[in-house]
PDB file of C-alpha atoms and ligand atoms in Angstrom:
ATOM      1  CA  UNK W  21     272.218 241.810 116.625  1.00 43.00           C
ATOM      2  CA  UNK W  22     269.734 242.391 118.695  1.00 39.00           C
ATOM      3  CA  UNK W  23     267.686 245.825 119.438  1.00 66.00           C
ATOM      4  CA  UNK W  24     265.902 245.257 122.768  1.00 82.00           C
ATOM      5  CA  UNK W  25     267.258 249.110 123.061  1.00 88.00           C
ATOM      6  CA  UNK W  26     265.731 248.722 127.101  1.00 85.00           C
ATOM      7  CA  UNK W  27     263.607 251.980 126.872  1.00 89.00           C
ATOM      8  CA  UNK W  28     260.261 253.217 126.200  1.00 89.00           C
ATOM      9  CA  UNK W  29     260.587 256.722 124.229  1.00 92.00           C
ATOM     10  CA  UNK W  30     261.146 257.651 120.215  1.00 95.00           C
ATOM     11  CA  UNK W  31     262.820 260.581 121.383  1.00 97.00           C
ATOM     12  CA  UNK W  32     266.650 260.361 121.921  1.00 97.00           C
ATOM     13  CA  UNK W  33     268.612 262.885 123.040  1.00 98.00           C
ATOM     14  CA  UNK W  34     272.123 263.456 121.471  1.00 98.00           C
ATOM     15  CA  UNK W  35     274.401 264.447 124.091  1.00 98.00           C
ATOM     16  CA  UNK W  36     277.320 267.071 124.123  1.00 97.00           C
ATOM     17  CA  UNK W  37     279.149 268.444 127.280  1.00 96.00           C
ATOM     18  CA  UNK W  38     282.413 269.126 128.541  1.00 95.00           C
ATOM     19  CA  UNK W  39     281.852 268.984 132.223  1.00 97.00           C
ATOM     20  CA  UNK W  40     280.782 265.325 133.678  1.00 98.00           C
ATOM     21  CA  UNK W  41     279.456 267.144 136.623  1.00 98.00           C
ATOM     22  CA  UNK W  42     276.348 268.154 134.154  1.00 98.00           C
ATOM     23  CA  UNK W  43     275.406 264.703 133.263  1.00 98.00           C
ATOM     24  CA  UNK W  44     273.097 263.583 136.338  1.00 98.00           C
ATOM     25  CA  UNK W  45     270.816 266.996 137.008  1.00 98.00           C
ATOM     26  CA  UNK W  46     270.166 266.948 132.618  1.00 98.00           C
ATOM     27  CA  UNK W  47     269.797 263.196 133.157  1.00 98.00           C
ATOM     28  CA  UNK W  48     267.178 264.159 136.165  1.00 98.00           C
ATOM     29  CA  UNK W  49     265.406 267.009 133.646  1.00 98.00           C
ATOM     30  CA  UNK W  50     264.855 264.634 130.704  1.00 98.00           C
ATOM     31  CA  UNK W  51     263.098 262.312 132.468  1.00 98.00           C
ATOM     32  CA  UNK W  52     260.835 265.037 134.431  1.00 98.00           C
ATOM     33  CA  UNK W  53     260.063 265.729 130.680  1.00 98.00           C
ATOM     34  CA  UNK W  54     258.940 261.737 130.158  1.00 97.00           C
ATOM     35  CA  UNK W  55     262.477 261.013 127.992  1.00 97.00           C
ATOM     36  CA  UNK W  56     264.047 257.777 129.591  1.00 96.00           C
ATOM     37  CA  UNK W  57     267.199 257.378 127.320  1.00 97.00           C
ATOM     38  CA  UNK W  58     269.701 259.843 126.535  1.00 98.00           C
ATOM     39  CA  UNK W  59     272.909 259.368 124.060  1.00 98.00           C
ATOM     40  CA  UNK W  60     276.110 261.073 125.612  1.00 98.00           C
ATOM     41  CA  UNK W  61     278.619 261.240 122.390  1.00 98.00           C
ATOM     42  CA  UNK W  62     282.732 260.611 123.035  1.00 98.00           C
ATOM     43  CA  UNK W  63     283.090 264.047 121.862  1.00 96.00           C
ATOM     44  CA  UNK W  64     284.765 265.751 124.940  1.00 96.00           C
ATOM     45  CA  UNK W  65     287.045 263.441 127.616  1.00 94.00           C
ATOM     46  CA  UNK W  66     284.741 263.815 130.235  1.00 98.00           C
ATOM     47  CA  UNK W  67     282.294 261.759 127.978  1.00 98.00           C
ATOM     48  CA  UNK W  68     282.889 258.307 130.116  1.00 98.00           C
ATOM     49  CA  UNK W  69     282.701 259.489 133.144  1.00 98.00           C
ATOM     50  CA  UNK W  70     279.276 260.997 132.598  1.00 98.00           C
ATOM     51  CA  UNK W  71     277.961 257.774 131.311  1.00 98.00           C
ATOM     52  CA  UNK W  72     279.728 256.041 134.652  1.00 98.00           C
ATOM     53  CA  UNK W  73     277.438 259.159 137.101  1.00 98.00           C
ATOM     54  CA  UNK W  74     274.321 258.742 135.130  1.00 98.00           C
ATOM     55  CA  UNK W  75     274.324 255.011 135.072  1.00 98.00           C
ATOM     56  CA  UNK W  76     275.104 254.854 139.500  1.00 98.00           C
ATOM     57  CA  UNK W  77     273.109 257.725 139.659  1.00 98.00           C
ATOM     58  CA  UNK W  78     269.727 257.607 137.612  1.00 98.00           C
ATOM     59  CA  UNK W  79     268.872 254.061 137.602  1.00 96.00           C
ATOM     60  CA  UNK W  80     266.093 254.961 135.503  1.00 96.00           C
ATOM     61  CA  UNK W  81     267.549 256.726 132.356  1.00 97.00           C
ATOM     62  CA  UNK W  82     268.705 254.440 129.887  1.00 97.00           C
ATOM     63  CA  UNK W  83     272.485 256.037 128.880  1.00 98.00           C
ATOM     64  CA  UNK W  84     274.458 255.085 126.278  1.00 98.00           C
ATOM     65  CA  UNK W  85     277.166 255.831 123.809  1.00 98.00           C
ATOM     66  CA  UNK W  86     276.891 258.165 120.866  1.00 98.00           C
ATOM     67  CA  UNK W  87     279.632 259.267 117.844  1.00 98.00           C
ATOM     68  CA  UNK W  88     281.320 255.513 118.616  1.00 98.00           C
ATOM     69  CA  UNK W  89     283.932 255.116 115.327  1.00 98.00           C
ATOM     70  CA  UNK W  90     286.135 253.203 116.626  1.00 98.00           C
ATOM     71  CA  UNK W  91     286.078 249.528 117.824  1.00 98.00           C
ATOM     72  CA  UNK W  92     288.178 250.384 120.834  1.00 98.00           C
ATOM     73  CA  UNK W  93     284.995 252.398 122.150  1.00 98.00           C
ATOM     74  CA  UNK W  94     282.873 249.767 122.885  1.00 98.00           C
ATOM     75  CA  UNK W  95     284.508 248.203 125.610  1.00 98.00           C
ATOM     76  CA  UNK W  96     285.095 252.006 127.182  1.00 98.00           C
ATOM     77  CA  UNK W  97     281.659 252.560 126.971  1.00 98.00           C
ATOM     78  CA  UNK W  98     280.602 249.087 128.635  1.00 98.00           C
ATOM     79  CA  UNK W  99     282.738 249.650 131.391  1.00 98.00           C
ATOM     80  CA  UNK W 100     281.740 253.053 132.009  1.00 98.00           C
ATOM     81  CA  UNK W 101     278.576 250.909 132.120  1.00 98.00           C
ATOM     82  CA  UNK W 102     276.461 252.169 128.350  1.00 98.00           C
ATOM     83  CA  UNK W 103     273.824 250.366 128.044  1.00 97.00           C
ATOM     84  CA  UNK W 104     273.195 250.650 124.064  1.00 97.00           C
ATOM     85  CA  UNK W 105     275.438 252.641 121.836  1.00 98.00           C
ATOM     86  CA  UNK W 106     274.929 254.865 118.440  1.00 98.00           C
ATOM     87  CA  UNK W 107     277.331 255.131 115.909  1.00 98.00           C
ATOM     88  CA  UNK W 108     277.429 258.157 112.686  1.00 98.00           C
ATOM     89  CA  UNK W 109     278.542 255.029 110.579  1.00 98.00           C
ATOM     90  CA  UNK W 110     279.220 251.347 110.646  1.00 98.00           C
ATOM     91  CA  UNK W 111     282.987 249.159 109.871  1.00 98.00           C
ATOM     92  CA  UNK W 112     282.966 245.422 110.252  1.00 98.00           C
ATOM     93  CA  UNK W 113     285.421 246.287 113.018  1.00 98.00           C
ATOM     94  CA  UNK W 114     282.675 248.124 114.647  1.00 98.00           C
ATOM     95  CA  UNK W 115     280.211 245.455 114.303  1.00 98.00           C
ATOM     96  CA  UNK W 116     282.276 243.111 115.687  1.00 98.00           C
ATOM     97  CA  UNK W 117     283.238 245.109 118.823  1.00 98.00           C
ATOM     98  CA  UNK W 118     279.527 245.592 119.749  1.00 98.00           C
ATOM     99  CA  UNK W 119     278.399 241.979 119.248  1.00 97.00           C
ATOM    100  CA  UNK W 120     281.962 241.566 121.848  1.00 98.00           C
ATOM    101  CA  UNK W 121     280.686 242.948 124.810  1.00 97.00           C
ATOM    102  CA  UNK W 122     276.630 242.387 123.522  1.00 96.00           C
ATOM    103  CA  UNK W 123     275.958 246.285 123.176  1.00 96.00           C
ATOM    104  CA  UNK W 124     272.940 246.664 121.913  1.00 97.00           C
ATOM    105  CA  UNK W 125     273.941 249.229 118.518  1.00 98.00           C
ATOM    106  CA  UNK W 126     272.170 252.058 116.134  1.00 98.00           C
ATOM    107  CA  UNK W 127     274.257 252.038 113.514  1.00 98.00           C
ATOM    108  CA  UNK W 128     274.583 254.704 110.883  1.00 98.00           C
ATOM    109  CA  UNK W 129     273.817 255.216 107.044  1.00 98.00           C
ATOM    110  CA  UNK W 130     273.372 257.209 104.705  1.00 98.00           C
ATOM    111  CA  UNK W 131     272.696 255.705 101.523  1.00 98.00           C
ATOM    112  CA  UNK W 132     270.811 252.300  99.982  1.00 98.00           C
ATOM    113  CA  UNK W 133     274.342 250.307  99.815  1.00 98.00           C
ATOM    114  CA  UNK W 134     275.013 251.294 103.603  1.00 98.00           C
ATOM    115  CA  UNK W 135     271.413 250.374 104.524  1.00 98.00           C
ATOM    116  CA  UNK W 136     272.028 246.357 102.814  1.00 98.00           C
ATOM    117  CA  UNK W 137     275.310 246.459 104.554  1.00 98.00           C
ATOM    118  CA  UNK W 138     274.086 247.007 108.083  1.00 98.00           C
ATOM    119  CA  UNK W 139     271.091 244.843 107.504  1.00 98.00           C
ATOM    120  CA  UNK W 140     273.617 241.874 106.071  1.00 98.00           C
ATOM    121  CA  UNK W 141     275.469 242.039 109.267  1.00 98.00           C
ATOM    122  CA  UNK W 142     271.734 241.883 111.315  1.00 97.00           C
ATOM    123  CA  UNK W 143     271.461 245.435 111.797  1.00 97.00           C
ATOM    124  CA  UNK W 144     267.022 246.173 111.390  1.00 97.00           C
ATOM    125  CA  UNK W 145     267.291 249.870 113.320  1.00 97.00           C
ATOM    126  CA  UNK W 146     269.422 252.044 111.910  1.00 98.00           C
ATOM    127  CA  UNK W 147     270.745 255.867 112.740  1.00 98.00           C
ATOM    128  CA  UNK W 148     269.653 257.929 109.277  1.00 98.00           C
ATOM    129  CA  UNK W 149     272.863 260.227 109.712  1.00 98.00           C
ATOM    130  CA  UNK W 150     272.865 263.382 109.079  1.00 97.00           C
ATOM    131  CA  UNK W 151     268.762 262.889 108.256  1.00 97.00           C
ATOM    132  CA  UNK W 152     268.750 266.291 107.067  1.00 95.00           C
ATOM    133  CA  UNK W 153     271.572 266.640 104.462  1.00 96.00           C
ATOM    134  CA  UNK W 154     270.926 262.849 103.171  1.00 96.00           C
ATOM    135  CA  UNK W 155     267.209 263.788 102.651  1.00 96.00           C
ATOM    136  CA  UNK W 156     265.378 263.961 105.599  1.00 97.00           C
ATOM    137  CA  UNK W 157     261.429 263.338 105.189  1.00 98.00           C
ATOM    138  CA  UNK W 158     261.889 262.491 101.621  1.00 98.00           C
ATOM    139  CA  UNK W 159     264.986 259.803 101.475  1.00 98.00           C
ATOM    140  CA  UNK W 160     263.378 257.980 104.811  1.00 98.00           C
ATOM    141  CA  UNK W 161     259.601 257.681 102.199  1.00 98.00           C
ATOM    142  CA  UNK W 162     261.921 256.330  99.413  1.00 98.00           C
ATOM    143  CA  UNK W 163     263.929 254.088 101.420  1.00 98.00           C
ATOM    144  CA  UNK W 164     260.268 252.616 103.094  1.00 97.00           C
ATOM    145  CA  UNK W 165     259.343 250.658  99.467  1.00 96.00           C
ATOM    146  CA  UNK W 166     262.991 248.395  98.462  1.00 97.00           C
ATOM    147  CA  UNK W 167     263.467 248.399 102.336  1.00 98.00           C
ATOM    148  CA  UNK W 168     260.355 247.798 104.280  1.00 97.00           C
ATOM    149  CA  UNK W 169     262.117 245.733 106.459  1.00 97.00           C
ATOM    150  CA  UNK W 170     264.387 248.353 107.898  1.00 98.00           C
ATOM    151  CA  UNK W 171     263.661 251.116 110.755  1.00 97.00           C
ATOM    152  CA  UNK W 172     265.327 254.813 111.336  1.00 98.00           C
ATOM    153  CA  UNK W 173     266.426 257.040 113.780  1.00 98.00           C
ATOM    154  CA  UNK W 174     266.828 259.975 111.450  1.00 98.00           C
ATOM    155  CA  UNK W 175     269.227 262.507 113.421  1.00 97.00           C
ATOM    156  CA  UNK W 176     270.964 265.886 112.625  1.00 96.00           C
ATOM    157  CA  UNK W 177     268.576 269.070 111.552  1.00 95.00           C
ATOM    158  CA  UNK W 178     265.588 267.626 113.564  1.00 96.00           C
ATOM    159  CA  UNK W 179     263.828 269.898 115.607  1.00 96.00           C
ATOM    160  CA  UNK W 180     260.657 270.001 117.892  1.00 96.00           C
ATOM    161  CA  UNK W 181     259.255 272.010 114.464  1.00 96.00           C
ATOM    162  CA  UNK W 182     260.061 269.164 112.442  1.00 97.00           C
ATOM    163  CA  UNK W 183     259.721 265.786 114.918  1.00 97.00           C
ATOM    164  CA  UNK W 184     255.908 264.947 114.048  1.00 97.00           C
ATOM    165  CA  UNK W 185     256.921 264.376 110.393  1.00 97.00           C
ATOM    166  CA  UNK W 186     259.221 262.417 111.378  1.00 98.00           C
ATOM    167  CA  UNK W 187     257.176 260.390 113.758  1.00 97.00           C
ATOM    168  CA  UNK W 188     254.560 260.207 111.236  1.00 97.00           C
ATOM    169  CA  UNK W 189     256.326 258.148 108.721  1.00 98.00           C
ATOM    170  CA  UNK W 190     255.987 254.442 109.669  1.00 97.00           C
ATOM    171  CA  UNK W 191     259.389 253.334 108.865  1.00 97.00           C
ATOM    172  CA  UNK W 192     260.672 255.806 111.719  1.00 97.00           C
ATOM    173  CA  UNK W 193     261.021 254.016 114.869  1.00 97.00           C
ATOM    174  CA  UNK W 194     262.781 256.991 117.656  1.00 97.00           C
ATOM    175  CA  UNK W 195     264.113 260.696 116.307  1.00 97.00           C
ATOM    176  CA  UNK W 196     267.429 261.885 117.840  1.00 98.00           C
ATOM    177  CA  UNK W 197     269.215 265.374 118.030  1.00 97.00           C
ATOM    178  CA  UNK W 198     270.302 268.041 119.719  1.00 97.00           C
ATOM    179  CA  UNK W 199     267.637 270.179 120.403  1.00 98.00           C
ATOM    180  CA  UNK W 200     266.134 268.873 123.778  1.00 97.00           C
ATOM    181  CA  UNK W 201     269.838 270.448 125.488  1.00 98.00           C
ATOM    182  CA  UNK W 202     270.425 273.358 123.658  1.00 97.00           C
ATOM    183  CA  UNK W 203     274.564 274.749 124.599  1.00 96.00           C
ATOM    184  CA  UNK W 204     273.390 277.839 126.048  1.00 97.00           C
ATOM    185  CA  UNK W 205     270.455 276.106 128.616  1.00 98.00           C
ATOM    186  CA  UNK W 206     273.016 274.160 129.605  1.00 97.00           C
ATOM    187  CA  UNK W 207     275.481 276.317 130.193  1.00 96.00           C
ATOM    188  CA  UNK W 208     273.307 278.033 132.118  1.00 97.00           C
ATOM    189  CA  UNK W 209     272.116 274.960 134.326  1.00 98.00           C
ATOM    190  CA  UNK W 210     268.924 275.594 133.083  1.00 98.00           C
ATOM    191  CA  UNK W 211     267.044 272.177 134.109  1.00 98.00           C
ATOM    192  CA  UNK W 212     263.627 273.998 133.925  1.00 98.00           C
ATOM    193  CA  UNK W 213     263.768 274.482 130.601  1.00 98.00           C
ATOM    194  CA  UNK W 214     265.608 271.076 129.168  1.00 98.00           C
ATOM    195  CA  UNK W 215     262.553 269.896 131.281  1.00 98.00           C
ATOM    196  CA  UNK W 216     259.934 271.864 129.274  1.00 98.00           C
ATOM    197  CA  UNK W 217     261.709 270.802 125.969  1.00 98.00           C
ATOM    198  CA  UNK W 218     261.735 266.857 126.765  1.00 98.00           C
ATOM    199  CA  UNK W 219     257.428 267.195 127.857  1.00 98.00           C
ATOM    200  CA  UNK W 220     257.372 269.197 124.707  1.00 97.00           C
ATOM    201  CA  UNK W 221     258.683 266.386 122.458  1.00 97.00           C
ATOM    202  CA  UNK W 222     257.407 263.842 125.030  1.00 97.00           C
ATOM    203  CA  UNK W 223     253.665 265.287 124.288  1.00 97.00           C
ATOM    204  CA  UNK W 224     253.880 265.166 120.379  1.00 96.00           C
ATOM    205  CA  UNK W 225     255.095 261.556 120.263  1.00 96.00           C
ATOM    206  CA  UNK W 226     252.517 260.844 122.575  1.00 94.00           C
ATOM    207  CA  UNK W 227     249.851 261.657 120.484  1.00 93.00           C
ATOM    208  CA  UNK W 228     251.563 258.726 117.484  1.00 87.00           C
ATOM    209  CA  UNK W 229     251.212 256.033 120.178  1.00 73.00           C
TER     210      UNK W 229
HETATM  211  C1  LIG L   5     274.562 264.486 116.430  1.00 57.43           C
HETATM  212  O1  LIG L   5     275.701 264.122 116.232  1.00 57.43           O
HETATM  213  O2  LIG L   5     275.439 265.834 116.305  1.00 57.43           O
HETATM  214  C2  LIG L   5     273.263 264.427 115.814  1.00 57.43           C
HETATM  215  O3  LIG L   5     272.868 264.658 114.216  1.00 57.43           O
HETATM  216  C3  LIG L   5     272.535 265.551 116.417  1.00 57.43           C
HETATM  217  O4  LIG L   5     272.912 266.659 115.084  1.00 57.43           O
HETATM  218  P1  LIG L   5     271.524 268.133 115.785  1.00 57.43           P
HETATM  219  O5  LIG L   5     272.460 268.421 116.225  1.00 57.43           O
HETATM  220  O6  LIG L   5     270.966 268.548 113.894  1.00 57.43           O
HETATM  221  O7  LIG L   5     270.426 267.631 116.320  1.00 57.43           O
END
């Protein structure tokens, strides 16, 4: 399974919105802050519409979908123009569906056995979810030695304060989270603050490149 994701950032904003009209200005704000990818989660009915709007209106933003939990989600995301997919887990059906639409896919794992299952299917970039509850930094350090060929995107409980510690780990390819788009900030359509949060994160990430 290809992991050519098509974006440069090591920060992956996890987006939860219930109004598709928020997606384009949010994408523009994230880009302004130096982040060229966003994961719009399939948690509200507007998610596919939001993905489609960003795909059509903000070509510099690599828009993908998150929270894919059913194989049928992949076809819908592909039709909307989503360019990658992220799931909190992995099943044979999700793997087959990702292959069918040839979509880069980051499956979620939480245990060594799940990591081994994902690796057997050909995945080498895995979402560690929920990262904090799975053991956070300690878990990632413990996974590094037996799984030297795997890279992780810890997501769940990461913040601007802990971002640097995660990015410093050799087996962390990127970090995901919702701290870049706080609910209240988005509700207020405060895109200046979203851009500032993105810039803060990309500045931290730049110190590791
Ligand atoms: C999620 O799927 O909701 C992500 O893990 C985001 O977690 P966070 O809100 O703790 O960043």
